[in-house]
Short mmCIF file of C-alpha atoms in Angstrom, two decimals:
data_model
loop_
_atom_site.label_atom_id
_atom_site.label_comp_id
_atom_site.label_asym_id
_atom_site.label_seq_id
_atom_site.Cartn_x
_atom_site.Cartn_y
_atom_site.Cartn_z
CA UNK Z 23 0.25 18.14 50.44
CA UNK Z 24 -1.05 20.81 48.02
CA UNK Z 25 -3.27 19.79 45.12
CA UNK Z 26 -0.44 20.58 42.69
CA UNK Z 27 1.90 18.25 44.57
CA UNK Z 28 -0.80 15.61 44.66
CA UNK Z 29 -1.27 15.92 40.87
CA UNK Z 30 2.48 15.65 40.25
CA UNK Z 31 2.68 12.59 42.48
CA UNK Z 32 -0.25 10.99 40.62
CA UNK Z 33 1.47 11.62 37.27
CA UNK Z 34 4.23 9.29 38.44
CA UNK Z 35 1.73 6.46 37.94
CA UNK Z 36 1.52 7.21 34.21
CA UNK Z 37 4.13 5.19 32.34
CA UNK Z 38 5.57 5.50 28.88
CA UNK Z 39 4.55 2.00 27.70
CA UNK Z 40 7.55 1.72 25.38
CA UNK Z 41 10.22 2.65 27.93
CA UNK Z 42 8.52 1.51 31.15
CA UNK Z 43 9.46 4.79 32.89
CA UNK Z 44 6.93 7.25 34.33
CA UNK Z 45 6.43 10.56 32.55
CA UNK Z 46 7.62 12.68 35.50
CA UNK Z 47 10.95 10.87 35.82
CA UNK Z 48 11.34 11.04 32.03
CA UNK Z 49 11.17 14.84 32.34
CA UNK Z 50 8.18 15.15 30.03
CA UNK Z 51 6.15 17.39 32.34
CA UNK Z 52 6.82 21.11 31.79
CA UNK Z 53 4.17 22.45 34.10
CA UNK Z 54 0.93 21.89 36.02
CA UNK Z 55 -1.47 24.82 36.22
CA UNK Z 56 -4.55 24.73 38.42
CA UNK Z 57 -7.20 27.48 38.34
CA UNK Z 58 -9.72 28.53 40.99
CA UNK Z 59 -12.15 25.76 39.88
CA UNK Z 60 -9.38 23.18 40.30
CA UNK Z 61 -9.32 22.61 36.54
CA UNK Z 62 -5.88 21.25 35.66
CA UNK Z 63 -3.76 21.97 32.61
CA UNK Z 64 -0.76 19.65 32.24
CA UNK Z 65 1.81 21.09 29.84
CA UNK Z 66 4.15 18.44 28.61
CA UNK Z 67 6.26 17.24 25.73
CA UNK Z 68 7.22 13.87 24.27
CA UNK Z 69 10.67 12.40 23.77
CA UNK Z 70 10.34 12.88 20.02
CA UNK Z 71 7.97 15.07 17.98
CA UNK Z 72 5.15 12.91 16.72
CA UNK Z 73 5.77 10.14 19.24
CA UNK Z 74 2.93 7.71 18.41
CA UNK Z 75 2.08 7.24 22.07
CA UNK Z 76 0.79 10.78 22.60
CA UNK Z 77 -2.88 9.75 22.76
CA UNK Z 78 -2.14 6.88 25.13
CA UNK Z 79 -0.16 9.10 27.49
CA UNK Z 80 -2.87 11.81 27.37
CA UNK Z 81 -5.53 9.19 28.21
CA UNK Z 82 -3.34 7.92 31.03
CA UNK Z 83 -3.04 11.43 32.51
CA UNK Z 84 -6.79 12.15 32.27
CA UNK Z 85 -7.74 8.79 33.73
CA UNK Z 86 -5.28 8.99 36.59
CA UNK Z 87 -6.18 12.57 37.57
CA UNK Z 88 -9.91 11.77 37.38
CA UNK Z 89 -9.40 9.62 40.46
CA UNK Z 90 -8.48 12.69 42.55
CA UNK Z 91 -11.78 14.07 43.91
CA UNK Z 92 -10.67 17.72 44.08
CA UNK Z 93 -9.59 17.86 40.44
CA UNK Z 94 -12.03 19.47 37.97
CA UNK Z 95 -11.50 19.32 34.22
CA UNK Z 96 -8.19 18.05 32.92
CA UNK Z 97 -6.50 19.35 29.80
CA UNK Z 98 -3.25 17.99 28.37
CA UNK Z 99 -1.28 20.55 26.38
CA UNK Z 100 1.50 18.95 24.33
CA UNK Z 101 4.27 21.28 23.15
CA UNK Z 102 7.50 20.82 21.16
CA UNK Z 103 9.17 24.01 22.32
CA UNK Z 104 11.38 23.70 24.26
CA UNK Z 105 12.20 20.24 22.91
CA UNK Z 106 12.73 17.37 25.31
CA UNK Z 107 16.29 16.86 26.44
CA UNK Z 108 17.77 13.85 28.30
CA UNK Z 109 19.11 16.19 30.99
CA UNK Z 110 15.48 16.56 32.12
CA UNK Z 111 15.37 12.90 33.18
CA UNK Z 112 15.72 12.00 36.84
CA UNK Z 113 18.75 9.99 37.98
CA UNK Z 114 16.40 7.05 38.61
CA UNK Z 115 15.19 7.13 34.98
CA UNK Z 116 18.74 7.41 33.63
CA UNK Z 117 19.82 4.49 35.78
CA UNK Z 118 16.82 2.42 34.67
CA UNK Z 119 17.55 3.03 30.97
CA UNK Z 120 21.33 2.86 31.03
CA UNK Z 121 21.95 0.53 33.97
CA UNK O 5 3.71 27.52 25.18
CA UNK O 6 1.29 26.75 22.38
CA UNK O 7 -0.01 23.19 22.21
CA UNK O 8 0.03 21.18 19.01
CA UNK O 9 -2.74 19.27 17.29
CA UNK O 10 -1.84 15.60 17.37
CA UNK O 11 -4.97 14.10 15.88
CA UNK O 12 -3.08 12.06 13.33
CA UNK O 13 -3.87 8.51 14.42
CA UNK O 14 -4.94 5.94 11.84
CA UNK O 15 -7.62 3.37 12.72
CA UNK O 16 -5.72 0.16 13.53
CA UNK O 17 -7.92 -1.94 11.21
CA UNK O 18 -6.37 -0.32 8.14
CA UNK O 19 -2.67 -1.14 8.77
CA UNK O 20 -3.70 -4.46 10.32
CA UNK O 21 -5.49 -5.56 7.11
CA UNK O 22 -2.26 -5.09 5.17
CA UNK O 23 -0.11 -6.79 7.82
CA UNK O 24 -2.28 -9.92 8.13
CA UNK O 25 -2.30 -10.33 4.33
CA UNK O 26 1.47 -9.81 4.37
CA UNK O 27 2.09 -12.55 6.95
CA UNK O 28 0.03 -15.07 4.96
CA UNK O 29 1.98 -14.08 1.84
CA UNK O 30 5.31 -14.61 3.62
CA UNK O 31 4.35 -18.15 4.59
CA UNK O 32 3.11 -18.93 1.06
CA UNK O 33 6.21 -17.48 -0.64
CA UNK O 34 8.73 -19.45 1.38
CA UNK O 35 6.80 -22.69 0.89
CA UNK O 36 6.94 -22.14 -2.90
CA UNK O 37 10.69 -21.42 -2.65
CA UNK O 38 11.12 -24.60 -0.60
CA UNK O 39 9.23 -26.62 -3.20
CA UNK O 40 11.50 -25.27 -5.96
CA UNK O 41 14.85 -25.73 -4.23
CA UNK O 42 16.24 -27.69 -7.20
CA UNK O 43 16.00 -24.73 -9.59
CA UNK O 44 17.54 -22.41 -7.01
CA UNK O 45 20.54 -24.69 -6.53
CA UNK O 46 21.17 -24.54 -10.27
CA UNK O 47 21.19 -20.70 -9.97
CA UNK O 48 18.01 -20.73 -12.05
CA UNK O 49 15.98 -17.81 -10.75
CA UNK O 50 14.11 -16.95 -13.91
CA UNK O 51 11.42 -19.63 -13.64
CA UNK O 52 7.67 -18.91 -13.33
CA UNK O 53 7.37 -20.49 -9.86
CA UNK O 54 10.40 -18.57 -8.62
CA UNK O 55 8.96 -15.37 -10.12
CA UNK O 56 5.72 -16.11 -8.32
CA UNK O 57 7.53 -16.69 -5.02
CA UNK O 58 9.72 -13.59 -5.46
CA UNK O 59 6.71 -11.40 -6.20
CA UNK O 60 4.63 -12.81 -3.34
CA UNK O 61 7.59 -12.20 -1.03
CA UNK O 62 8.40 -8.71 -2.27
CA UNK O 63 4.89 -7.52 -3.08
CA UNK O 64 2.70 -9.72 -0.88
CA UNK O 65 4.88 -9.54 2.22
CA UNK O 66 7.30 -6.61 1.91
CA UNK O 67 5.17 -4.16 -0.10
CA UNK O 68 1.94 -4.88 1.80
CA UNK O 69 3.79 -4.56 5.15
CA UNK O 70 5.35 -1.33 3.92
CA UNK O 71 1.94 0.03 2.86
CA UNK O 72 0.36 -0.95 6.20
CA UNK O 73 3.28 0.51 8.13
CA UNK O 74 3.10 3.72 6.10
CA UNK O 75 -0.58 4.18 6.90
CA UNK O 76 0.50 4.14 10.56
CA UNK O 77 3.94 5.77 10.41
CA UNK O 78 3.51 8.58 7.86
CA UNK O 79 1.12 10.46 10.20
CA UNK O 80 3.59 9.89 13.04
CA UNK O 81 6.70 10.84 11.10
CA UNK O 82 5.28 13.81 9.23
CA UNK O 83 2.65 14.94 11.77
CA UNK O 84 -0.11 14.90 9.19
CA UNK O 85 -3.20 12.65 9.06
CA UNK O 86 -3.89 10.15 6.28
CA UNK O 87 -5.88 11.95 3.56
CA UNK O 88 -8.80 9.48 3.36
CA UNK O 89 -8.89 6.29 5.46
CA UNK O 90 -12.02 4.97 3.70
CA UNK O 91 -10.16 5.18 0.42
CA UNK O 92 -7.39 3.21 2.15
CA UNK O 93 -9.70 0.19 2.68
CA UNK O 94 -10.74 0.22 -0.98
CA UNK O 95 -7.08 0.50 -1.96
CA UNK O 96 -6.28 -2.53 0.22
CA UNK O 97 -9.02 -4.62 -1.37
CA UNK O 98 -8.02 -3.72 -4.95
CA UNK O 99 -4.31 -4.29 -4.26
CA UNK O 100 -4.84 -7.61 -2.43
CA UNK O 101 -7.13 -9.05 -5.12
CA UNK O 102 -4.89 -7.82 -7.95
CA UNK O 103 -1.74 -9.11 -6.32
CA UNK O 104 -3.17 -12.55 -5.52
CA UNK O 105 -4.44 -13.03 -9.07
CA UNK O 106 -1.24 -11.61 -10.58
CA UNK O 107 1.09 -13.85 -8.52
CA UNK O 108 -0.89 -17.01 -9.27
CA UNK O 109 -1.05 -16.23 -12.99
CA UNK O 110 2.68 -15.44 -13.01
CA UNK O 111 3.39 -18.92 -11.65
CA UNK O 112 0.88 -20.93 -13.66
CA UNK O 113 -0.30 -18.91 -16.70
CA UNK O 114 2.44 -16.33 -17.25
CA UNK O 115 0.94 -15.10 -20.52
CA UNK O 116 -2.23 -14.04 -18.64
CA UNK O 117 -0.42 -12.34 -15.72
CA UNK O 118 -0.97 -8.95 -17.35
CA UNK O 119 -4.64 -9.01 -16.30
CA UNK O 120 -3.85 -9.52 -12.60
CA UNK O 121 -1.04 -7.00 -12.91
CA UNK O 122 -3.48 -4.44 -14.29
CA UNK O 123 -5.68 -4.64 -11.18
CA UNK O 124 -2.63 -4.64 -8.92
CA UNK O 125 -1.21 -1.54 -10.66
CA UNK O 126 -4.51 0.26 -10.03
CA UNK O 127 -4.16 -0.62 -6.33
CA UNK O 128 -0.61 0.75 -6.19
CA UNK O 129 -1.63 3.91 -8.07
CA UNK O 130 -4.41 4.41 -5.51
CA UNK O 131 -1.81 4.06 -2.75
CA UNK O 132 0.49 6.59 -4.46
CA UNK O 133 -2.47 8.98 -4.82
CA UNK O 134 -3.33 8.53 -1.13
CA UNK O 135 0.25 9.24 -0.05
CA UNK O 136 0.55 12.15 -2.47
CA UNK O 137 -2.59 13.78 -1.05
CA UNK O 138 -1.40 13.08 2.52
CA UNK O 139 2.07 14.52 2.00
CA UNK O 140 0.72 17.50 0.08
CA UNK O 141 -0.67 18.79 3.36
CA UNK O 142 2.84 18.91 4.79
CA UNK O 143 4.22 22.43 4.43
CA UNK O 144 7.72 21.96 5.85
CA UNK O 145 9.90 19.56 3.90
CA UNK O 146 12.78 17.85 5.67
CA UNK O 147 15.21 15.25 4.35
CA UNK O 148 12.90 12.38 5.39
CA UNK O 149 10.21 13.90 3.20
CA UNK O 150 12.53 13.86 0.18
CA UNK O 151 13.57 10.26 0.93
CA UNK O 152 9.91 9.30 0.99
CA UNK O 153 9.08 11.18 -2.22
CA UNK O 154 12.07 9.44 -3.88
CA UNK O 155 10.84 6.06 -2.63
CA UNK O 156 7.29 6.68 -3.89
CA UNK O 157 8.60 7.87 -7.27
CA UNK O 158 10.67 4.67 -7.46
CA UNK O 159 7.58 2.63 -6.67
CA UNK O 160 5.80 4.31 -9.58
CA UNK O 161 8.75 3.51 -11.89
CA UNK O 162 8.84 -0.08 -10.59
CA UNK O 163 5.23 -0.80 -11.42
CA UNK O 164 5.56 0.99 -14.77
CA UNK O 165 8.55 -1.17 -15.77
CA UNK O 166 6.89 -4.24 -14.22
CA UNK O 167 3.70 -3.68 -16.19
CA UNK O 168 5.79 -3.36 -19.38
CA UNK O 169 7.33 -6.76 -18.58
CA UNK O 170 4.03 -8.59 -18.12
CA UNK O 171 2.65 -6.78 -21.16
CA UNK O 172 5.60 -8.19 -23.05
CA UNK O 173 4.82 -11.71 -21.80
CA UNK O 174 1.25 -11.33 -22.96
CA UNK O 175 1.64 -9.52 -26.26
CA UNK O 176 5.40 -9.47 -26.96
CA UNK O 177 5.38 -5.84 -28.05
CA UNK O 178 7.83 -4.18 -25.65
CA UNK O 179 11.38 -3.75 -26.89
CA UNK O 180 14.51 -3.86 -24.69
CA UNK O 181 13.11 -6.58 -22.45
CA UNK O 182 16.37 -6.99 -20.44
CA UNK O 183 16.73 -3.22 -19.91
CA UNK O 184 13.14 -3.06 -18.68
CA UNK O 185 13.69 -6.05 -16.35
CA UNK O 186 16.88 -4.60 -14.82
CA UNK O 187 15.27 -1.15 -14.45
CA UNK O 188 12.26 -2.79 -12.77
CA UNK O 189 14.46 -4.66 -10.28
CA UNK O 190 16.70 -1.67 -9.49
CA UNK O 191 13.83 0.78 -9.04
CA UNK O 192 12.00 -1.80 -6.89
CA UNK O 193 14.60 -3.11 -4.48
CA UNK O 194 17.07 -0.19 -4.33
CA UNK O 195 14.76 2.71 -5.18
CA UNK O 196 11.51 1.88 -3.43
CA UNK O 197 12.39 -0.45 -0.55
CA UNK O 198 15.81 0.90 0.38
CA UNK O 199 14.81 4.56 0.26
CA UNK O 200 11.62 3.83 2.20
CA UNK O 201 13.52 1.97 4.94
CA UNK O 202 16.04 4.84 5.03
CA UNK O 203 13.23 7.43 5.33
CA UNK O 204 11.44 5.64 8.15
CA UNK O 205 14.57 4.60 10.04
CA UNK O 206 15.62 8.25 10.40
CA UNK O 207 12.52 8.44 12.62
CA UNK O 208 12.33 4.94 14.09
CA UNK O 209 15.98 4.41 15.08
CA UNK O 210 16.13 7.51 17.35
CA UNK O 211 12.66 6.69 18.70
CA UNK O 212 13.42 3.08 19.64
CA UNK O 213 16.88 3.86 21.02
CA UNK O 214 15.83 7.13 22.74
CA UNK O 215 18.62 8.98 21.00
CA UNK O 216 19.11 12.70 21.35
CA UNK O 217 21.45 15.38 20.06
CA UNK O 218 22.45 13.63 16.83
CA UNK O 219 23.22 15.75 13.79
CA UNK O 220 21.93 13.79 10.74
CA UNK O 221 24.81 15.56 8.98
CA UNK O 222 25.21 12.78 6.40
CA UNK O 223 21.52 12.60 5.47
CA UNK O 224 21.65 15.03 2.52
CA UNK O 225 24.71 13.20 1.20
CA UNK O 226 22.90 9.88 1.62
CA UNK O 227 19.88 11.15 -0.29
CA UNK O 228 21.71 12.85 -3.16
CA UNK O 229 24.37 10.16 -3.65
CA UNK O 230 21.84 7.33 -3.52
CA UNK O 231 19.59 9.12 -6.01
CA UNK O 232 22.56 9.77 -8.32
CA UNK O 233 23.47 6.10 -8.06
CA UNK O 234 19.95 5.00 -8.95
CA UNK O 235 19.74 7.32 -11.95
CA UNK O 236 23.19 6.32 -13.23
CA UNK O 237 22.48 2.62 -12.78
CA UNK O 238 19.10 2.69 -14.50
CA UNK O 239 20.49 4.81 -17.35
CA UNK O 240 23.34 2.30 -17.77
CA UNK O 241 20.77 -0.34 -18.76
CA UNK O 242 19.67 1.86 -21.64
CA UNK O 243 22.79 3.79 -22.70
CA UNK O 244 26.11 2.17 -23.46
CA UNK O 245 28.41 4.68 -21.76
CA UNK O 246 31.76 3.57 -20.33
CA UNK O 247 31.93 3.70 -16.54
CA UNK O 248 28.24 4.60 -16.07
CA UNK O 249 27.29 1.31 -14.39
CA UNK O 250 30.38 1.33 -12.17
CA UNK O 251 29.65 4.95 -11.17
CA UNK O 252 26.07 3.99 -10.36
CA UNK O 253 27.12 1.21 -7.99
CA UNK O 254 29.80 3.43 -6.44
CA UNK O 255 27.30 6.25 -5.77
CA UNK O 256 24.87 3.73 -4.27
CA UNK O 257 27.61 2.46 -1.95
CA UNK O 258 28.65 5.98 -0.91
CA UNK O 259 25.01 6.99 -0.40
CA UNK O 260 24.35 3.95 1.75
CA UNK O 261 27.63 4.63 3.58
CA UNK O 262 26.41 8.13 4.50
CA UNK O 263 23.15 6.66 5.79
CA UNK O 264 25.17 4.09 7.80
CA UNK O 265 27.24 6.89 9.40
CA UNK O 266 24.07 8.73 10.46
CA UNK O 267 22.59 5.56 11.98
CA UNK O 268 25.89 4.91 13.79
CA UNK O 269 25.84 8.42 15.29
CA UNK O 270 22.19 8.08 16.33
CA UNK O 271 22.94 4.82 18.13
CA UNK O 272 26.09 6.22 19.74
CA UNK O 273 24.00 9.04 21.25
CA UNK O 274 21.22 6.81 22.54
CA UNK O 275 19.94 6.92 26.11
CA UNK O 276 18.67 3.34 26.13
CA UNK O 277 21.54 0.95 26.72
CA UNK O 278 19.92 -2.39 25.99
CA UNK O 279 18.05 -2.27 22.70
CA UNK O 280 15.13 -4.63 22.05
CA UNK O 281 16.11 -7.70 20.06
CA UNK O 282 13.67 -7.13 17.14
CA UNK O 283 15.08 -3.63 16.75
CA UNK O 284 18.67 -4.97 16.96
CA UNK O 285 17.75 -7.30 14.09
CA UNK O 286 16.81 -4.29 11.96
CA UNK O 287 20.11 -2.62 12.91
CA UNK O 288 21.94 -5.82 11.90
CA UNK O 289 20.22 -5.50 8.52
CA UNK O 290 21.85 -2.08 7.99
CA UNK O 291 25.30 -3.68 8.32
CA UNK O 292 24.26 -6.33 5.78
CA UNK O 293 23.08 -3.59 3.44
CA UNK O 294 26.42 -1.79 3.68
CA UNK O 295 28.42 -4.98 2.97
CA UNK O 296 26.23 -5.90 -0.03
CA UNK O 297 26.46 -2.38 -1.51
CA UNK O 298 30.25 -2.63 -1.15
CA UNK O 299 30.35 -6.07 -2.82
CA UNK O 300 28.16 -4.80 -5.67
CA UNK O 301 30.43 -1.78 -6.26
CA UNK O 302 33.53 -4.00 -6.12
CA UNK O 303 32.05 -6.57 -8.51
CA UNK O 304 31.01 -3.81 -10.93
CA UNK O 305 34.56 -2.43 -10.98
CA UNK O 306 35.98 -5.91 -11.50
CA UNK O 307 33.49 -6.22 -14.38
CA UNK O 308 32.08 -9.41 -12.87
CA UNK O 309 29.09 -10.33 -15.07
CA UNK O 310 28.40 -13.80 -13.67
CA UNK O 311 24.61 -14.17 -13.62
CA UNK O 312 24.85 -16.57 -10.68
CA UNK O 313 26.89 -14.07 -8.63
CA UNK O 314 24.47 -11.20 -9.25
CA UNK O 315 21.41 -13.40 -8.68
CA UNK O 316 22.72 -14.42 -5.27
CA UNK O 317 23.80 -10.89 -4.41
CA UNK O 318 20.24 -9.73 -5.14
CA UNK O 319 18.93 -12.66 -3.05
CA UNK O 320 21.10 -11.55 -0.11
CA UNK O 321 20.11 -7.90 -0.65
CA UNK O 322 16.43 -8.77 -0.53
CA UNK O 323 16.67 -11.14 2.42
CA UNK O 324 19.39 -9.78 4.69
CA UNK O 325 18.80 -6.06 4.12
CA UNK O 326 15.19 -5.47 3.03
CA UNK O 327 13.34 -8.40 4.62
CA UNK O 328 15.42 -8.50 7.82
CA UNK O 329 14.73 -4.75 8.27
CA UNK O 330 10.99 -5.23 7.74
CA UNK O 331 10.81 -8.38 9.90
CA UNK O 332 12.56 -6.58 12.78
CA UNK O 333 10.48 -3.41 12.58
CA UNK O 334 7.21 -5.31 12.20
CA UNK O 335 7.92 -7.14 15.45
CA UNK O 336 8.10 -3.70 17.12
CA UNK O 337 5.20 -2.07 15.27
CA UNK O 338 2.59 -4.79 15.85
CA UNK O 339 2.58 -4.57 19.69
CA UNK O 340 2.34 -0.79 19.39
CA UNK O 341 -0.71 -1.04 17.10
CA UNK O 342 -2.47 -3.51 19.38
CA UNK O 343 -1.54 -1.75 22.61
CA UNK O 344 -2.88 1.55 21.26
CA UNK O 345 -6.12 -0.16 20.22
CA UNK O 346 -6.72 -2.23 23.34
CA UNK O 347 -5.00 -0.51 26.25
CA UNK O 348 -4.65 3.17 25.35
CA UNK O 349 -7.94 4.25 26.96
CA UNK O 350 -7.41 1.99 29.99
CA UNK O 351 -4.06 3.57 30.79
CA UNK O 352 -4.18 5.36 34.15
CA UNK O 353 -7.46 3.58 35.11
CA UNK O 354 -6.07 0.12 35.67
CA UNK O 355 -2.79 -1.72 35.39
CA UNK O 356 -1.90 -2.20 31.74
CA UNK O 357 0.98 -4.17 30.22
CA UNK O 358 4.02 -2.52 28.66
CA UNK O 359 4.54 -2.89 24.91
CA UNK O 360 7.26 -5.49 25.42
CA UNK O 361 4.84 -7.62 27.48
CA UNK O 362 2.74 -8.23 24.36
CA UNK O 363 5.52 -10.14 22.64
CA UNK O 364 7.49 -13.21 23.53
CA UNK O 365 10.91 -11.64 23.11
CA UNK O 366 12.77 -14.91 23.76
CA UNK O 367 10.84 -16.59 20.96
CA UNK O 368 11.52 -13.55 18.78
CA UNK O 369 15.25 -13.76 19.46
CA UNK O 370 15.23 -17.46 18.61
CA UNK O 371 13.33 -16.74 15.38
CA UNK O 372 15.75 -14.00 14.34
CA UNK O 373 18.70 -16.36 14.90
CA UNK O 374 16.90 -19.03 12.85
CA UNK O 375 16.32 -16.51 10.03
CA UNK O 376 20.06 -15.77 9.97
CA UNK O 377 20.96 -19.48 10.02
CA UNK O 378 18.47 -20.40 7.31
CA UNK O 379 19.54 -17.62 4.91
CA UNK O 380 23.21 -18.31 5.74
CA UNK O 381 22.61 -22.02 5.10
CA UNK O 382 20.94 -21.32 1.75
CA UNK O 383 23.85 -19.12 0.69
CA UNK O 384 26.44 -21.66 1.87
CA UNK O 385 24.66 -24.48 0.07
CA UNK O 386 25.14 -22.67 -3.22
CA UNK O 387 28.79 -21.90 -2.52
CA UNK O 388 29.35 -25.59 -1.69
CA UNK O 389 26.83 -26.79 -4.30
CA UNK O 390 25.14 -28.99 -1.69
CA UNK O 391 21.53 -29.82 -2.49
CA UNK O 392 20.82 -31.23 0.96
CA UNK O 393 21.98 -28.05 2.73
CA UNK O 394 19.81 -25.94 0.42
CA UNK O 395 16.84 -28.18 1.18
CA UNK O 396 17.48 -27.83 4.92
CA UNK O 397 18.02 -24.06 4.63
CA UNK O 398 14.79 -23.49 2.70
CA UNK O 399 12.89 -25.84 5.03
CA UNK O 400 14.20 -23.94 8.03
CA UNK O 401 13.27 -20.64 6.37
CA UNK O 402 9.71 -21.87 5.72
CA UNK O 403 9.39 -23.17 9.30
CA UNK O 404 10.79 -19.94 10.80
CA UNK O 405 8.54 -17.77 8.63
CA UNK O 406 5.47 -19.74 9.77
CA UNK O 407 6.44 -19.37 13.43
CA UNK O 408 7.24 -15.70 12.91
CA UNK O 409 3.81 -15.10 11.35
CA UNK O 410 2.08 -16.93 14.21
CA UNK O 411 4.07 -15.08 16.89
CA UNK O 412 3.12 -11.70 15.34
CA UNK O 413 -0.55 -12.72 15.07
CA UNK O 414 -0.49 -13.89 18.72
CA UNK O 415 -0.06 -10.25 19.77
CA UNK O 416 -3.74 -9.81 18.86
CA UNK O 417 -4.72 -12.24 21.64
CA UNK O 418 -2.96 -10.35 24.43
#
């Protein structure tokens, strides 16, 4: 498993505390960039601009990725463009929310 | 993709100070109402103790909750930090002291209430200044911004008219006492509270229902019609112009109707099937608001001027629209505040609860049903003129409010 895959898998442990769904299945992650020093930049969005849980989710990402030995510095880059869309959610997330 | 600066969080202690005061005020207000059930049954609302209870309920509970919630939600909704949080603590202290003194004097020494009101007005002006400075930093103005500016302007008018009333009690020098009273009530309940709830629910309803792709196509209609209704209605208390009052109520109904259509579309396009019960309670309040606006417009056109009818319509407006909205949203906001404070930095390090784990939702559901039964019972008791049912309804309301306050405070122990 590459480091990028390992990071993406770890991000599945970070939940949106309001919805109870992890941020990968919610389709919030737009990209994971890793440089030669293994510093990680997670580019992501939130389900709504100004979602009050942005700090909590950022903390969750930093804390979870800190557990991976190979990972250097972690930066969370939150963007609104392109905006989040429900089509980005996994089938599992849709099923969880809609039944 | 350029990242955005999201450093807009407010220290939890600021909104929490307002909310804890508000919960104590709720319990106090309903106990006073309970103790004065006889006057209420006679449709006698204009009594010092009832004034005291109404003001503790609307200012102590609803206004203080709204202020606390705004300190938390304005940064979230408008992506701009609070101008000066330190100033916020001073504003809380001035407002809380002024309000407590004002409410007690209103109930026991009405002629001296002006002195408490003076301090309270300073507190509200400080709040308006804080919000003005905060919103000034916002460069892009959307419809929610204009709703909020309208609500804050209404709050200013409410305290201006209110101060004229207590000044009148003290010195008897303000003319047009009834016009001032009606303007005060309209600007307060319809202008300030309704437009504030509308502004925030355009953000909160999509957020709590995970709605996407809605148009908000009725929002400009809601804003302009509701504002036209408010202006027409307040003018009708001062100018004797045929049809002005009826037009005012009709515009208010159409404005609220537009808001209702937007909320309906947002909920239709939601991704979360089962909504949380506290949030559903706030949605239920929107339906109540629509029905009451319709009844008010109908009664105005039928030229119904029964004081008892209008007093009870205002009672239902305050309880089943304004207070039910606030009670429902507060049950959602409190776990969020506490979770952010206690668990935010632990997220990802260890297992943390979800927001819904901080509340006893079954107890909440039971409390919301009890609120509906108690207010329904109070209303029915008047229709049937049954003193015992009113006594039971008010007792149940006091009991439910106590439990509600405790259940919200219990979040702080999880």
